[in-house]
PDB file of C-alpha atoms in Angstrom:
ATOM      1  CA  MET A   1      42.304 -28.955 -30.581  1.00 36.00           C
ATOM      2  CA  SER A   2      43.321 -27.282 -33.819  1.00 41.00           C
ATOM      3  CA  THR A   3      46.477 -25.224 -33.887  1.00 45.00           C
ATOM      4  CA  SER A   4      46.594 -21.755 -35.370  1.00 49.00           C
ATOM      5  CA  ALA A   5      48.388 -23.204 -38.397  1.00 47.00           C
ATOM      6  CA  THR A   6      45.448 -25.496 -39.248  1.00 52.00           C
ATOM      7  CA  ARG A   7      42.622 -23.053 -38.569  1.00 63.00           C
ATOM      8  CA  GLN A   8      41.411 -21.939 -41.937  1.00 81.00           C
ATOM      9  CA  ASP A   9      38.714 -19.312 -41.596  1.00 95.00           C
ATOM     10  CA  ILE A  10      37.998 -15.838 -40.324  1.00 98.00           C
ATOM     11  CA  VAL A  11      34.659 -15.736 -38.488  1.00 98.00           C
ATOM     12  CA  VAL A  12      32.705 -12.501 -38.158  1.00 98.00           C
ATOM     13  CA  GLY A  13      29.569 -12.038 -36.104  1.00 96.00           C
ATOM     14  CA  VAL A  14      26.928 -10.093 -38.027  1.00 95.00           C
ATOM     15  CA  ASP A  15      24.627  -8.158 -35.694  1.00 91.00           C
ATOM     16  CA  PRO A  16      21.236  -7.627 -37.393  1.00 92.00           C
ATOM     17  CA  ARG A  17      20.335  -4.899 -34.873  1.00 87.00           C
ATOM     18  CA  GLU A  18      23.399  -2.735 -35.453  1.00 88.00           C
ATOM     19  CA  ASP A  19      25.640  -1.481 -38.237  1.00 91.00           C
ATOM     20  CA  TRP A  20      27.626  -4.615 -39.056  1.00 94.00           C
ATOM     21  CA  ARG A  21      29.815  -3.005 -41.730  1.00 95.00           C
ATOM     22  CA  PRO A  22      32.839  -1.962 -39.585  1.00 94.00           C
ATOM     23  CA  ALA A  23      33.325  -5.496 -38.226  1.00 96.00           C
ATOM     24  CA  VAL A  24      32.626  -7.177 -41.564  1.00 97.00           C
ATOM     25  CA  ALA A  25      35.013  -4.816 -43.388  1.00 96.00           C
ATOM     26  CA  TRP A  26      37.758  -5.543 -40.844  1.00 96.00           C
ATOM     27  CA  ALA A  27      37.187  -9.304 -41.148  1.00 98.00           C
ATOM     28  CA  ALA A  28      37.066  -9.187 -44.954  1.00 98.00           C
ATOM     29  CA  ASP A  29      40.362  -7.309 -45.109  1.00 96.00           C
ATOM     30  CA  GLU A  30      41.909  -9.867 -42.760  1.00 97.00           C
ATOM     31  CA  ALA A  31      40.613 -12.793 -44.826  1.00 98.00           C
ATOM     32  CA  HIS A  32      42.019 -11.155 -47.954  1.00 97.00           C
ATOM     33  CA  ARG A  33      45.461 -10.605 -46.385  1.00 96.00           C
ATOM     34  CA  ARG A  34      45.655 -14.200 -45.173  1.00 96.00           C
ATOM     35  CA  GLY A  35      43.943 -15.846 -48.150  1.00 96.00           C
ATOM     36  CA  LEU A  36      41.370 -17.471 -45.865  1.00 97.00           C
ATOM     37  CA  LEU A  37      37.656 -18.185 -46.020  1.00 97.00           C
ATOM     38  CA  LEU A  38      35.427 -15.500 -44.502  1.00 98.00           C
ATOM     39  CA  ARG A  39      32.571 -17.004 -42.517  1.00 98.00           C
ATOM     40  CA  LEU A  40      29.681 -14.647 -41.740  1.00 98.00           C
ATOM     41  CA  VAL A  41      27.480 -15.876 -38.896  1.00 98.00           C
ATOM     42  CA  VAL A  42      24.455 -14.855 -36.871  1.00 96.00           C
ATOM     43  CA  ALA A  43      23.414 -16.824 -33.784  1.00 94.00           C
ATOM     44  CA  VAL A  44      19.673 -16.818 -33.088  1.00 92.00           C
ATOM     45  CA  PRO A  45      18.775 -17.413 -29.416  1.00 88.00           C
ATOM     46  CA  PRO A  46      16.238 -20.173 -28.726  1.00 85.00           C
ATOM     47  CA  LEU A  47      12.743 -19.438 -27.511  1.00 78.00           C
ATOM     48  CA  HIS A  48      12.421 -19.298 -23.742  1.00 70.00           C
ATOM     49  CA  GLU A  49      10.176 -21.730 -21.910  1.00 59.00           C
ATOM     50  CA  PRO A  50       7.471 -21.201 -20.836  1.00 56.00           C
ATOM     51  CA  ARG A  51       6.642 -19.062 -23.821  1.00 64.00           C
ATOM     52  CA  ARG A  52       4.813 -15.801 -23.406  1.00 70.00           C
ATOM     53  CA  PRO A  53       2.293 -14.329 -25.843  1.00 68.00           C
ATOM     54  CA  GLY A  54       4.129 -12.774 -28.733  1.00 66.00           C
ATOM     55  CA  ASP A  55       7.389 -14.719 -28.236  1.00 75.00           C
ATOM     56  CA  LEU A  56       7.022 -16.790 -31.403  1.00 81.00           C
ATOM     57  CA  PRO A  57       6.293 -13.833 -33.727  1.00 81.00           C
ATOM     58  CA  ARG A  58       9.228 -11.891 -32.239  1.00 84.00           C
ATOM     59  CA  HIS A  59      11.495 -14.903 -32.670  1.00 83.00           C
ATOM     60  CA  ARG A  60      10.472 -15.301 -36.300  1.00 89.00           C
ATOM     61  CA  GLU A  61      10.947 -11.585 -36.850  1.00 91.00           C
ATOM     62  CA  PHE A  62      14.491 -11.797 -35.480  1.00 90.00           C
ATOM     63  CA  GLU A  63      15.250 -14.835 -37.654  1.00 93.00           C
ATOM     64  CA  GLU A  64      14.048 -12.946 -40.718  1.00 94.00           C
ATOM     65  CA  ALA A  65      16.127  -9.891 -39.772  1.00 94.00           C
ATOM     66  CA  ALA A  66      19.157 -12.136 -39.216  1.00 95.00           C
ATOM     67  CA  THR A  67      18.707 -13.768 -42.614  1.00 96.00           C
ATOM     68  CA  ARG A  68      18.416 -10.387 -44.321  1.00 96.00           C
ATOM     69  CA  ALA A  69      21.529  -9.107 -42.520  1.00 96.00           C
ATOM     70  CA  LEU A  70      23.544 -12.172 -43.552  1.00 97.00           C
ATOM     71  CA  GLU A  71      22.459 -11.862 -47.171  1.00 97.00           C
ATOM     72  CA  ALA A  72      23.236  -8.142 -47.185  1.00 98.00           C
ATOM     73  CA  ALA A  73      26.653  -8.649 -45.571  1.00 98.00           C
ATOM     74  CA  ASP A  74      27.561 -11.433 -47.989  1.00 98.00           C
ATOM     75  CA  ALA A  75      26.531  -9.327 -50.999  1.00 98.00           C
ATOM     76  CA  TRP A  76      28.405  -6.311 -49.602  1.00 97.00           C
ATOM     77  CA  VAL A  77      31.632  -8.295 -49.222  1.00 98.00           C
ATOM     78  CA  ARG A  78      31.322  -9.876 -52.670  1.00 96.00           C
ATOM     79  CA  GLU A  79      30.854  -6.471 -54.265  1.00 95.00           C
ATOM     80  CA  ARG A  80      33.662  -4.896 -52.246  1.00 94.00           C
ATOM     81  CA  GLN A  81      36.188  -7.749 -52.500  1.00 94.00           C
ATOM     82  CA  PRO A  82      34.970 -10.356 -55.019  1.00 95.00           C
ATOM     83  CA  GLU A  83      38.117 -12.472 -54.701  1.00 96.00           C
ATOM     84  CA  ILE A  84      37.275 -13.444 -51.099  1.00 96.00           C
ATOM     85  CA  ARG A  85      35.613 -16.813 -50.495  1.00 96.00           C
ATOM     86  CA  THR A  86      32.616 -16.426 -48.180  1.00 97.00           C
ATOM     87  CA  THR A  87      29.959 -18.481 -46.436  1.00 96.00           C
ATOM     88  CA  ALA A  88      26.913 -17.160 -44.573  1.00 96.00           C
ATOM     89  CA  THR A  89      25.443 -19.251 -41.767  1.00 96.00           C
ATOM     90  CA  LEU A  90      22.448 -18.828 -39.475  1.00 95.00           C
ATOM     91  CA  LEU A  91      23.137 -20.700 -36.230  1.00 95.00           C
ATOM     92  CA  ASP A  92      20.729 -21.761 -33.491  1.00 93.00           C
ATOM     93  CA  GLY A  93      21.987 -20.928 -30.021  1.00 93.00           C
ATOM     94  CA  VAL A  94      22.719 -18.282 -27.431  1.00 91.00           C
ATOM     95  CA  PRO A  95      25.058 -15.857 -29.249  1.00 93.00           C
ATOM     96  CA  ALA A  96      27.986 -15.583 -26.810  1.00 93.00           C
ATOM     97  CA  PRO A  97      28.631 -19.297 -26.150  1.00 94.00           C
ATOM     98  CA  THR A  98      27.802 -20.180 -29.752  1.00 96.00           C
ATOM     99  CA  LEU A  99      30.377 -17.741 -31.125  1.00 96.00           C
ATOM    100  CA  ALA A 100      32.871 -18.751 -28.438  1.00 95.00           C
ATOM    101  CA  GLY A 101      32.477 -22.350 -29.597  1.00 95.00           C
ATOM    102  CA  LEU A 102      33.476 -21.350 -33.124  1.00 96.00           C
ATOM    103  CA  THR A 103      36.820 -20.078 -31.820  1.00 95.00           C
ATOM    104  CA  ARG A 104      38.035 -23.673 -31.464  1.00 93.00           C
ATOM    105  CA  GLU A 105      38.376 -23.990 -35.237  1.00 93.00           C
ATOM    106  CA  ALA A 106      38.678 -20.377 -36.437  1.00 96.00           C
ATOM    107  CA  ARG A 107      41.900 -18.502 -37.138  1.00 97.00           C
ATOM    108  CA  MET A 108      40.312 -15.322 -35.788  1.00 97.00           C
ATOM    109  CA  VAL A 109      36.862 -14.121 -34.680  1.00 98.00           C
ATOM    110  CA  VAL A 110      35.766 -10.538 -35.340  1.00 98.00           C
ATOM    111  CA  LEU A 111      32.955  -8.764 -33.486  1.00 96.00           C
ATOM    112  CA  GLY A 112      31.475  -5.295 -33.526  1.00 93.00           C
ATOM    113  CA  SER A 113      31.208  -3.272 -30.335  1.00 83.00           C
ATOM    114  CA  ARG A 114      28.446  -0.984 -29.163  1.00 66.00           C
ATOM    115  CA  ARG A 115      30.871   0.291 -26.504  1.00 56.00           C
ATOM    116  CA  LEU A 116      28.529  -0.209 -23.529  1.00 51.00           C
ATOM    117  CA  ASN A 117      29.602   0.819 -20.064  1.00 48.00           C
ATOM    118  CA  ARG A 118      30.090  -2.019 -17.602  1.00 47.00           C
ATOM    119  CA  VAL A 119      26.633  -1.823 -16.026  1.00 42.00           C
ATOM    120  CA  ALA A 120      24.897  -1.663 -19.405  1.00 41.00           C
ATOM    121  CA  GLU A 121      27.062  -4.520 -20.645  1.00 40.00           C
ATOM    122  CA  PHE A 122      26.076  -6.690 -17.680  1.00 40.00           C
ATOM    123  CA  LEU A 123      22.380  -5.998 -18.268  1.00 34.00           C
ATOM    124  CA  SER A 124      22.495  -6.390 -22.048  1.00 39.00           C
ATOM    125  CA  ALA A 125      21.677  -9.811 -23.454  1.00 41.00           C
ATOM    126  CA  GLY A 126      23.332  -8.784 -26.709  1.00 48.00           C
ATOM    127  CA  SER A 127      26.762  -7.850 -25.371  1.00 73.00           C
ATOM    128  CA  LEU A 128      29.343 -10.207 -26.886  1.00 88.00           C
ATOM    129  CA  ALA A 129      32.763  -8.560 -26.601  1.00 89.00           C
ATOM    130  CA  VAL A 130      33.702  -9.636 -23.075  1.00 89.00           C
ATOM    131  CA  PRO A 131      32.075 -13.106 -22.897  1.00 91.00           C
ATOM    132  CA  VAL A 132      33.409 -14.232 -26.279  1.00 94.00           C
ATOM    133  CA  SER A 133      36.883 -12.794 -25.617  1.00 92.00           C
ATOM    134  CA  ALA A 134      36.922 -14.497 -22.216  1.00 90.00           C
ATOM    135  CA  GLN A 135      36.127 -17.962 -23.567  1.00 91.00           C
ATOM    136  CA  ALA A 136      37.928 -17.823 -26.917  1.00 93.00           C
ATOM    137  CA  HIS A 137      40.528 -20.306 -28.131  1.00 93.00           C
ATOM    138  CA  CYS A 138      41.750 -18.007 -30.910  1.00 95.00           C
ATOM    139  CA  PRO A 139      42.375 -14.261 -31.213  1.00 97.00           C
ATOM    140  CA  VAL A 140      39.224 -12.136 -30.969  1.00 97.00           C
ATOM    141  CA  VAL A 141      39.007  -8.698 -32.572  1.00 97.00           C
ATOM    142  CA  VAL A 142      36.515  -6.205 -31.153  1.00 96.00           C
ATOM    143  CA  VAL A 143      35.971  -3.437 -33.691  1.00 95.00           C
ATOM    144  CA  VAL A 144      34.886  -0.067 -32.345  1.00 84.00           C
ATOM    145  CA  ARG A 145      32.158   1.297 -34.568  1.00 66.00           C
ATOM    146  CA  THR A 146      33.431   4.860 -34.220  1.00 56.00           C
ATOM    147  CA  ALA A 147      37.040   4.041 -35.169  1.00 54.00           C
ATOM    148  CA  ARG A 148      38.393   6.322 -37.897  1.00 55.00           C
ATOM    149  CA  SER A 149      41.502   6.456 -40.035  1.00 56.00           C
ATOM    150  CA  THR A 150      43.936   9.013 -38.617  1.00 59.00           C
ATOM    151  CA  GLY A 151      46.092   9.612 -41.681  1.00 63.00           C
ATOM    152  CA  GLN A 152      49.222   8.859 -39.611  1.00 74.00           C
ATOM    153  CA  PRO A 153      51.795   6.170 -40.550  1.00 85.00           C
ATOM    154  CA  PRO A 154      50.099   2.858 -39.690  1.00 91.00           C
ATOM    155  CA  TYR A 155      51.235   0.904 -36.669  1.00 96.00           C
ATOM    156  CA  LEU A 156      49.952  -1.741 -34.282  1.00 97.00           C
ATOM    157  CA  LEU A 157      50.284  -1.179 -30.550  1.00 98.00           C
ATOM    158  CA  VAL A 158      50.968  -4.152 -28.297  1.00 97.00           C
ATOM    159  CA  GLY A 159      50.926  -4.190 -24.518  1.00 95.00           C
ATOM    160  CA  VAL A 160      53.965  -6.002 -23.098  1.00 93.00           C
ATOM    161  CA  ASP A 161      54.669  -6.961 -19.492  1.00 89.00           C
ATOM    162  CA  GLY A 162      57.002  -9.943 -19.917  1.00 85.00           C
ATOM    163  CA  SER A 163      54.283 -12.518 -19.229  1.00 88.00           C
ATOM    164  CA  GLU A 164      53.440 -15.460 -21.476  1.00 90.00           C
ATOM    165  CA  PRO A 165      50.179 -13.836 -22.657  1.00 91.00           C
ATOM    166  CA  SER A 166      52.006 -10.651 -23.637  1.00 91.00           C
ATOM    167  CA  GLN A 167      54.558 -12.707 -25.567  1.00 93.00           C
ATOM    168  CA  ALA A 168      51.672 -14.286 -27.487  1.00 94.00           C
ATOM    169  CA  ALA A 169      50.282 -10.812 -28.149  1.00 96.00           C
ATOM    170  CA  LEU A 170      53.662  -9.588 -29.410  1.00 96.00           C
ATOM    171  CA  ALA A 171      53.958 -12.605 -31.713  1.00 96.00           C
ATOM    172  CA  LEU A 172      50.543 -11.939 -33.256  1.00 97.00           C
ATOM    173  CA  ALA A 173      51.194  -8.210 -33.563  1.00 98.00           C
ATOM    174  CA  LEU A 174      54.397  -8.845 -35.526  1.00 98.00           C
ATOM    175  CA  GLU A 175      52.736 -11.462 -37.723  1.00 97.00           C
ATOM    176  CA  GLU A 176      49.873  -9.060 -38.420  1.00 97.00           C
ATOM    177  CA  ALA A 177      52.230  -6.149 -39.065  1.00 98.00           C
ATOM    178  CA  GLU A 178      54.206  -8.197 -41.569  1.00 97.00           C
ATOM    179  CA  LEU A 179      50.982  -8.919 -43.470  1.00 96.00           C
ATOM    180  CA  ARG A 180      49.906  -5.274 -43.342  1.00 96.00           C
ATOM    181  CA  GLY A 181      53.304  -3.751 -44.035  1.00 96.00           C
ATOM    182  CA  CYS A 182      53.106  -1.555 -40.945  1.00 96.00           C
ATOM    183  CA  ALA A 183      55.154  -0.946 -37.794  1.00 97.00           C
ATOM    184  CA  VAL A 184      54.735  -2.344 -34.277  1.00 98.00           C
ATOM    185  CA  ARG A 185      55.008  -0.246 -31.150  1.00 97.00           C
ATOM    186  CA  ALA A 186      55.555  -2.322 -27.991  1.00 97.00           C
ATOM    187  CA  VAL A 187      54.542  -0.516 -24.822  1.00 96.00           C
ATOM    188  CA  ALA A 188      55.093  -1.519 -21.203  1.00 94.00           C
ATOM    189  CA  VAL A 189      53.321   0.392 -18.459  1.00 93.00           C
ATOM    190  CA  TRP A 190      55.049   1.113 -15.175  1.00 89.00           C
ATOM    191  CA  GLN A 191      52.807   2.159 -12.337  1.00 84.00           C
ATOM    192  CA  PRO A 192      54.940   3.972  -9.737  1.00 78.00           C
ATOM    193  CA  PRO A 193      54.197   3.079  -6.115  1.00 73.00           C
ATOM    194  CA  VAL A 194      52.493   5.673  -3.971  1.00 62.00           C
ATOM    195  CA  PHE A 195      55.298   5.473  -1.416  1.00 58.00           C
ATOM    196  CA  SER A 196      58.838   4.375  -2.232  1.00 56.00           C
ATOM    197  CA  LEU A 197      62.133   4.658  -0.365  1.00 53.00           C
ATOM    198  CA  ARG A 198      64.061   4.092  -3.593  1.00 55.00           C
ATOM    199  CA  GLY A 199      64.741   6.604  -6.314  1.00 53.00           C
ATOM    200  CA  ARG A 200      62.059   6.899  -8.955  1.00 58.00           C
ATOM    201  CA  ASP A 201      64.401   6.286 -11.901  1.00 62.00           C
ATOM    202  CA  ALA A 202      65.906   2.972 -10.716  1.00 64.00           C
ATOM    203  CA  PRO A 203      62.819   0.741 -11.193  1.00 79.00           C
ATOM    204  CA  LEU A 204      61.892   2.625 -14.359  1.00 83.00           C
ATOM    205  CA  ASP A 205      65.332   1.923 -15.827  1.00 86.00           C
ATOM    206  CA  THR A 206      64.927  -1.741 -14.891  1.00 86.00           C
ATOM    207  CA  GLU A 207      61.567  -1.825 -16.661  1.00 86.00           C
ATOM    208  CA  ARG A 208      63.130  -0.308 -19.775  1.00 90.00           C
ATOM    209  CA  ARG A 209      65.935  -2.878 -19.760  1.00 90.00           C
ATOM    210  CA  LEU A 210      63.499  -5.786 -19.384  1.00 88.00           C
ATOM    211  CA  LEU A 211      61.340  -4.489 -22.219  1.00 90.00           C
ATOM    212  CA  ALA A 212      64.364  -4.107 -24.506  1.00 91.00           C
ATOM    213  CA  GLU A 213      65.393  -7.688 -23.733  1.00 88.00           C
ATOM    214  CA  THR A 214      61.861  -8.930 -24.393  1.00 86.00           C
ATOM    215  CA  VAL A 215      61.567  -7.405 -27.856  1.00 90.00           C
ATOM    216  CA  ALA A 216      65.159  -8.063 -28.974  1.00 88.00           C
ATOM    217  CA  GLY A 217      64.568 -11.678 -29.995  1.00 86.00           C
ATOM    218  CA  TRP A 218      61.354 -10.840 -31.810  1.00 91.00           C
ATOM    219  CA  ALA A 219      63.042  -8.137 -33.870  1.00 88.00           C
ATOM    220  CA  GLU A 220      65.399 -10.792 -35.240  1.00 88.00           C
ATOM    221  CA  LYS A 221      62.468 -13.034 -36.233  1.00 93.00           C
ATOM    222  CA  TYR A 222      60.716 -10.222 -38.105  1.00 95.00           C
ATOM    223  CA  PRO A 223      63.514  -8.146 -39.655  1.00 93.00           C
ATOM    224  CA  GLY A 224      61.122  -6.561 -42.142  1.00 95.00           C
ATOM    225  CA  VAL A 225      58.895  -5.060 -39.433  1.00 96.00           C
ATOM    226  CA  ARG A 226      59.891  -1.800 -37.793  1.00 96.00           C
ATOM    227  CA  LEU A 227      59.629  -2.555 -34.066  1.00 96.00           C
ATOM    228  CA  SER A 228      59.934   0.213 -31.490  1.00 96.00           C
ATOM    229  CA  HIS A 229      59.443   0.009 -27.744  1.00 95.00           C
ATOM    230  CA  GLU A 230      58.934   2.324 -24.814  1.00 95.00           C
ATOM    231  CA  VAL A 231      57.896   2.350 -21.174  1.00 94.00           C
ATOM    232  CA  VAL A 232      55.142   4.733 -20.140  1.00 93.00           C
ATOM    233  CA  THR A 233      53.927   5.505 -16.641  1.00 91.00           C
ATOM    234  CA  GLY A 234      50.436   5.544 -15.237  1.00 91.00           C
ATOM    235  CA  SER A 235      47.387   3.303 -15.011  1.00 92.00           C
ATOM    236  CA  PRO A 236      47.723   0.408 -17.505  1.00 92.00           C
ATOM    237  CA  VAL A 237      44.262   0.903 -19.017  1.00 94.00           C
ATOM    238  CA  GLU A 238      44.542   4.668 -19.366  1.00 95.00           C
ATOM    239  CA  ALA A 239      48.160   4.591 -20.567  1.00 95.00           C
ATOM    240  CA  LEU A 240      47.569   1.925 -23.218  1.00 96.00           C
ATOM    241  CA  ALA A 241      44.345   3.555 -24.400  1.00 95.00           C
ATOM    242  CA  GLU A 242      46.161   6.869 -24.790  1.00 95.00           C
ATOM    243  CA  ALA A 243      49.095   5.248 -26.598  1.00 95.00           C
ATOM    244  CA  ALA A 244      46.652   3.564 -28.997  1.00 94.00           C
ATOM    245  CA  GLU A 245      45.056   6.857 -30.054  1.00 91.00           C
ATOM    246  CA  HIS A 246      46.346   6.559 -33.633  1.00 92.00           C
ATOM    247  CA  ALA A 247      46.924   2.786 -33.810  1.00 95.00           C
ATOM    248  CA  GLU A 248      45.424   0.451 -36.401  1.00 94.00           C
ATOM    249  CA  ALA A 249      44.702  -1.920 -33.516  1.00 96.00           C
ATOM    250  CA  LEU A 250      45.734  -2.631 -29.934  1.00 97.00           C
ATOM    251  CA  VAL A 251      46.933  -6.177 -29.252  1.00 98.00           C
ATOM    252  CA  VAL A 252      46.838  -7.632 -25.735  1.00 96.00           C
ATOM    253  CA  GLY A 253      47.224 -11.121 -24.307  1.00 94.00           C
ATOM    254  CA  ARG A 254      45.125 -12.941 -21.768  1.00 89.00           C
ATOM    255  CA  ARG A 255      45.401 -16.161 -19.787  1.00 78.00           C
ATOM    256  CA  GLY A 256      42.408 -18.465 -20.010  1.00 60.00           C
ATOM    257  CA  ASP A 257      41.875 -19.320 -16.366  1.00 50.00           C
ATOM    258  CA  GLY A 258      39.496 -18.051 -13.736  1.00 43.00           C
ATOM    259  CA  GLY A 259      35.735 -18.196 -13.399  1.00 39.00           C
ATOM    260  CA  TYR A 260      33.919 -14.877 -13.690  1.00 37.00           C
ATOM    261  CA  LEU A 261      34.095 -13.608 -17.263  1.00 43.00           C
ATOM    262  CA  GLY A 262      35.532 -10.237 -16.307  1.00 41.00           C
ATOM    263  CA  MET A 263      38.323 -11.980 -14.400  1.00 40.00           C
ATOM    264  CA  ARG A 264      38.994 -14.355 -17.289  1.00 49.00           C
ATOM    265  CA  VAL A 265      39.836 -11.489 -19.595  1.00 59.00           C
ATOM    266  CA  GLY A 266      41.683  -9.648 -16.829  1.00 77.00           C
ATOM    267  CA  SER A 267      40.964  -6.187 -15.502  1.00 84.00           C
ATOM    268  CA  VAL A 268      43.287  -4.449 -17.980  1.00 89.00           C
ATOM    269  CA  VAL A 269      41.858  -6.218 -21.041  1.00 90.00           C
ATOM    270  CA  HIS A 270      38.334  -5.703 -19.742  1.00 87.00           C
ATOM    271  CA  GLY A 271      39.015  -2.003 -19.319  1.00 90.00           C
ATOM    272  CA  LEU A 272      40.564  -1.675 -22.773  1.00 92.00           C
ATOM    273  CA  LEU A 273      37.534  -3.274 -24.411  1.00 90.00           C
ATOM    274  CA  HIS A 274      35.606  -0.266 -23.069  1.00 87.00           C
ATOM    275  CA  ARG A 275      38.231   2.464 -23.409  1.00 89.00           C
ATOM    276  CA  ALA A 276      40.502   1.805 -26.388  1.00 92.00           C
ATOM    277  CA  PRO A 277      39.943   4.176 -29.335  1.00 92.00           C
ATOM    278  CA  CYS A 278      40.773   1.480 -31.906  1.00 94.00           C
ATOM    279  CA  PRO A 279      40.028  -2.214 -32.520  1.00 96.00           C
ATOM    280  CA  VAL A 280      41.265  -4.461 -29.696  1.00 96.00           C
ATOM    281  CA  ILE A 281      42.751  -7.876 -30.500  1.00 97.00           C
ATOM    282  CA  THR A 282      42.742 -10.244 -27.524  1.00 96.00           C
ATOM    283  CA  VAL A 283      45.170 -13.161 -27.826  1.00 96.00           C
ATOM    284  CA  PRO A 284      44.595 -16.171 -25.546  1.00 93.00           C
ATOM    285  CA  VAL A 285      47.326 -18.420 -24.239  1.00 87.00           C
ATOM    286  CA  GLU A 286      46.351 -22.045 -24.722  1.00 71.00           C
ATOM    287  CA  GLU A 287      45.891 -23.758 -21.370  1.00 61.00           C
ATOM    288  CA  ARG A 288      48.456 -26.474 -20.787  1.00 55.00           C
ATOM    289  CA  PRO A 289      47.193 -30.021 -20.104  1.00 50.00           C
TER     290      PRO A 289
END
């Protein structure tokens, strides 16, 4: 398997049925910052068997729309950022597993999001955010189409809980912040128990101390990045989504084990893919042999 140091392209999924510009713009900016190749791709699902009347014309129509979208996206990037190297590829295959397969060699994969609710996502054949994030071997960025610049000082928010996945998320957030010239805000969420015989402040103080210890070493590795940290209380999904209100992106880690896709991304990550007001970067921890 390739390491992140040898992966040399930014892959972006171009959706011919939706506005692909937010995701492509995000990916192009990332490719420019890192000096990497930008690979624009569309995966065209195969025809189902047995075929029904009209399947072949619809399939050809989708292929033509996909080709037009790729050509338009490539031209748009070249006009916007002519210094970026690009390729445009039409792939045969079911979109989610096909794009997930590309994560083995990519530095990062970028997708747009239609922000479906969970039921709609389950029923939609075109929903990619959760299945690709769940199976990815590299960071996956899900770009919210409604995300807007806030005019506030730029920062990346990273969810930290002391686990190995959150350490991977913190590492990527700092690397990304160094490239962008922005700050990093590390947030841990403490969910107070419903009933407790101990004082409320004691476990909260412990959480604050653990968070400070977690980020201390990273601050030394990235002295040029302004790194702040805080503990907030509440539901992890709601608290992180609220804290990310003005963030450039929210970075979270995930462990790549489990079966059902929702479980593989974890309930918090799954919830943030639906609730976060900014792009969400999911960072996988490589499974150990």
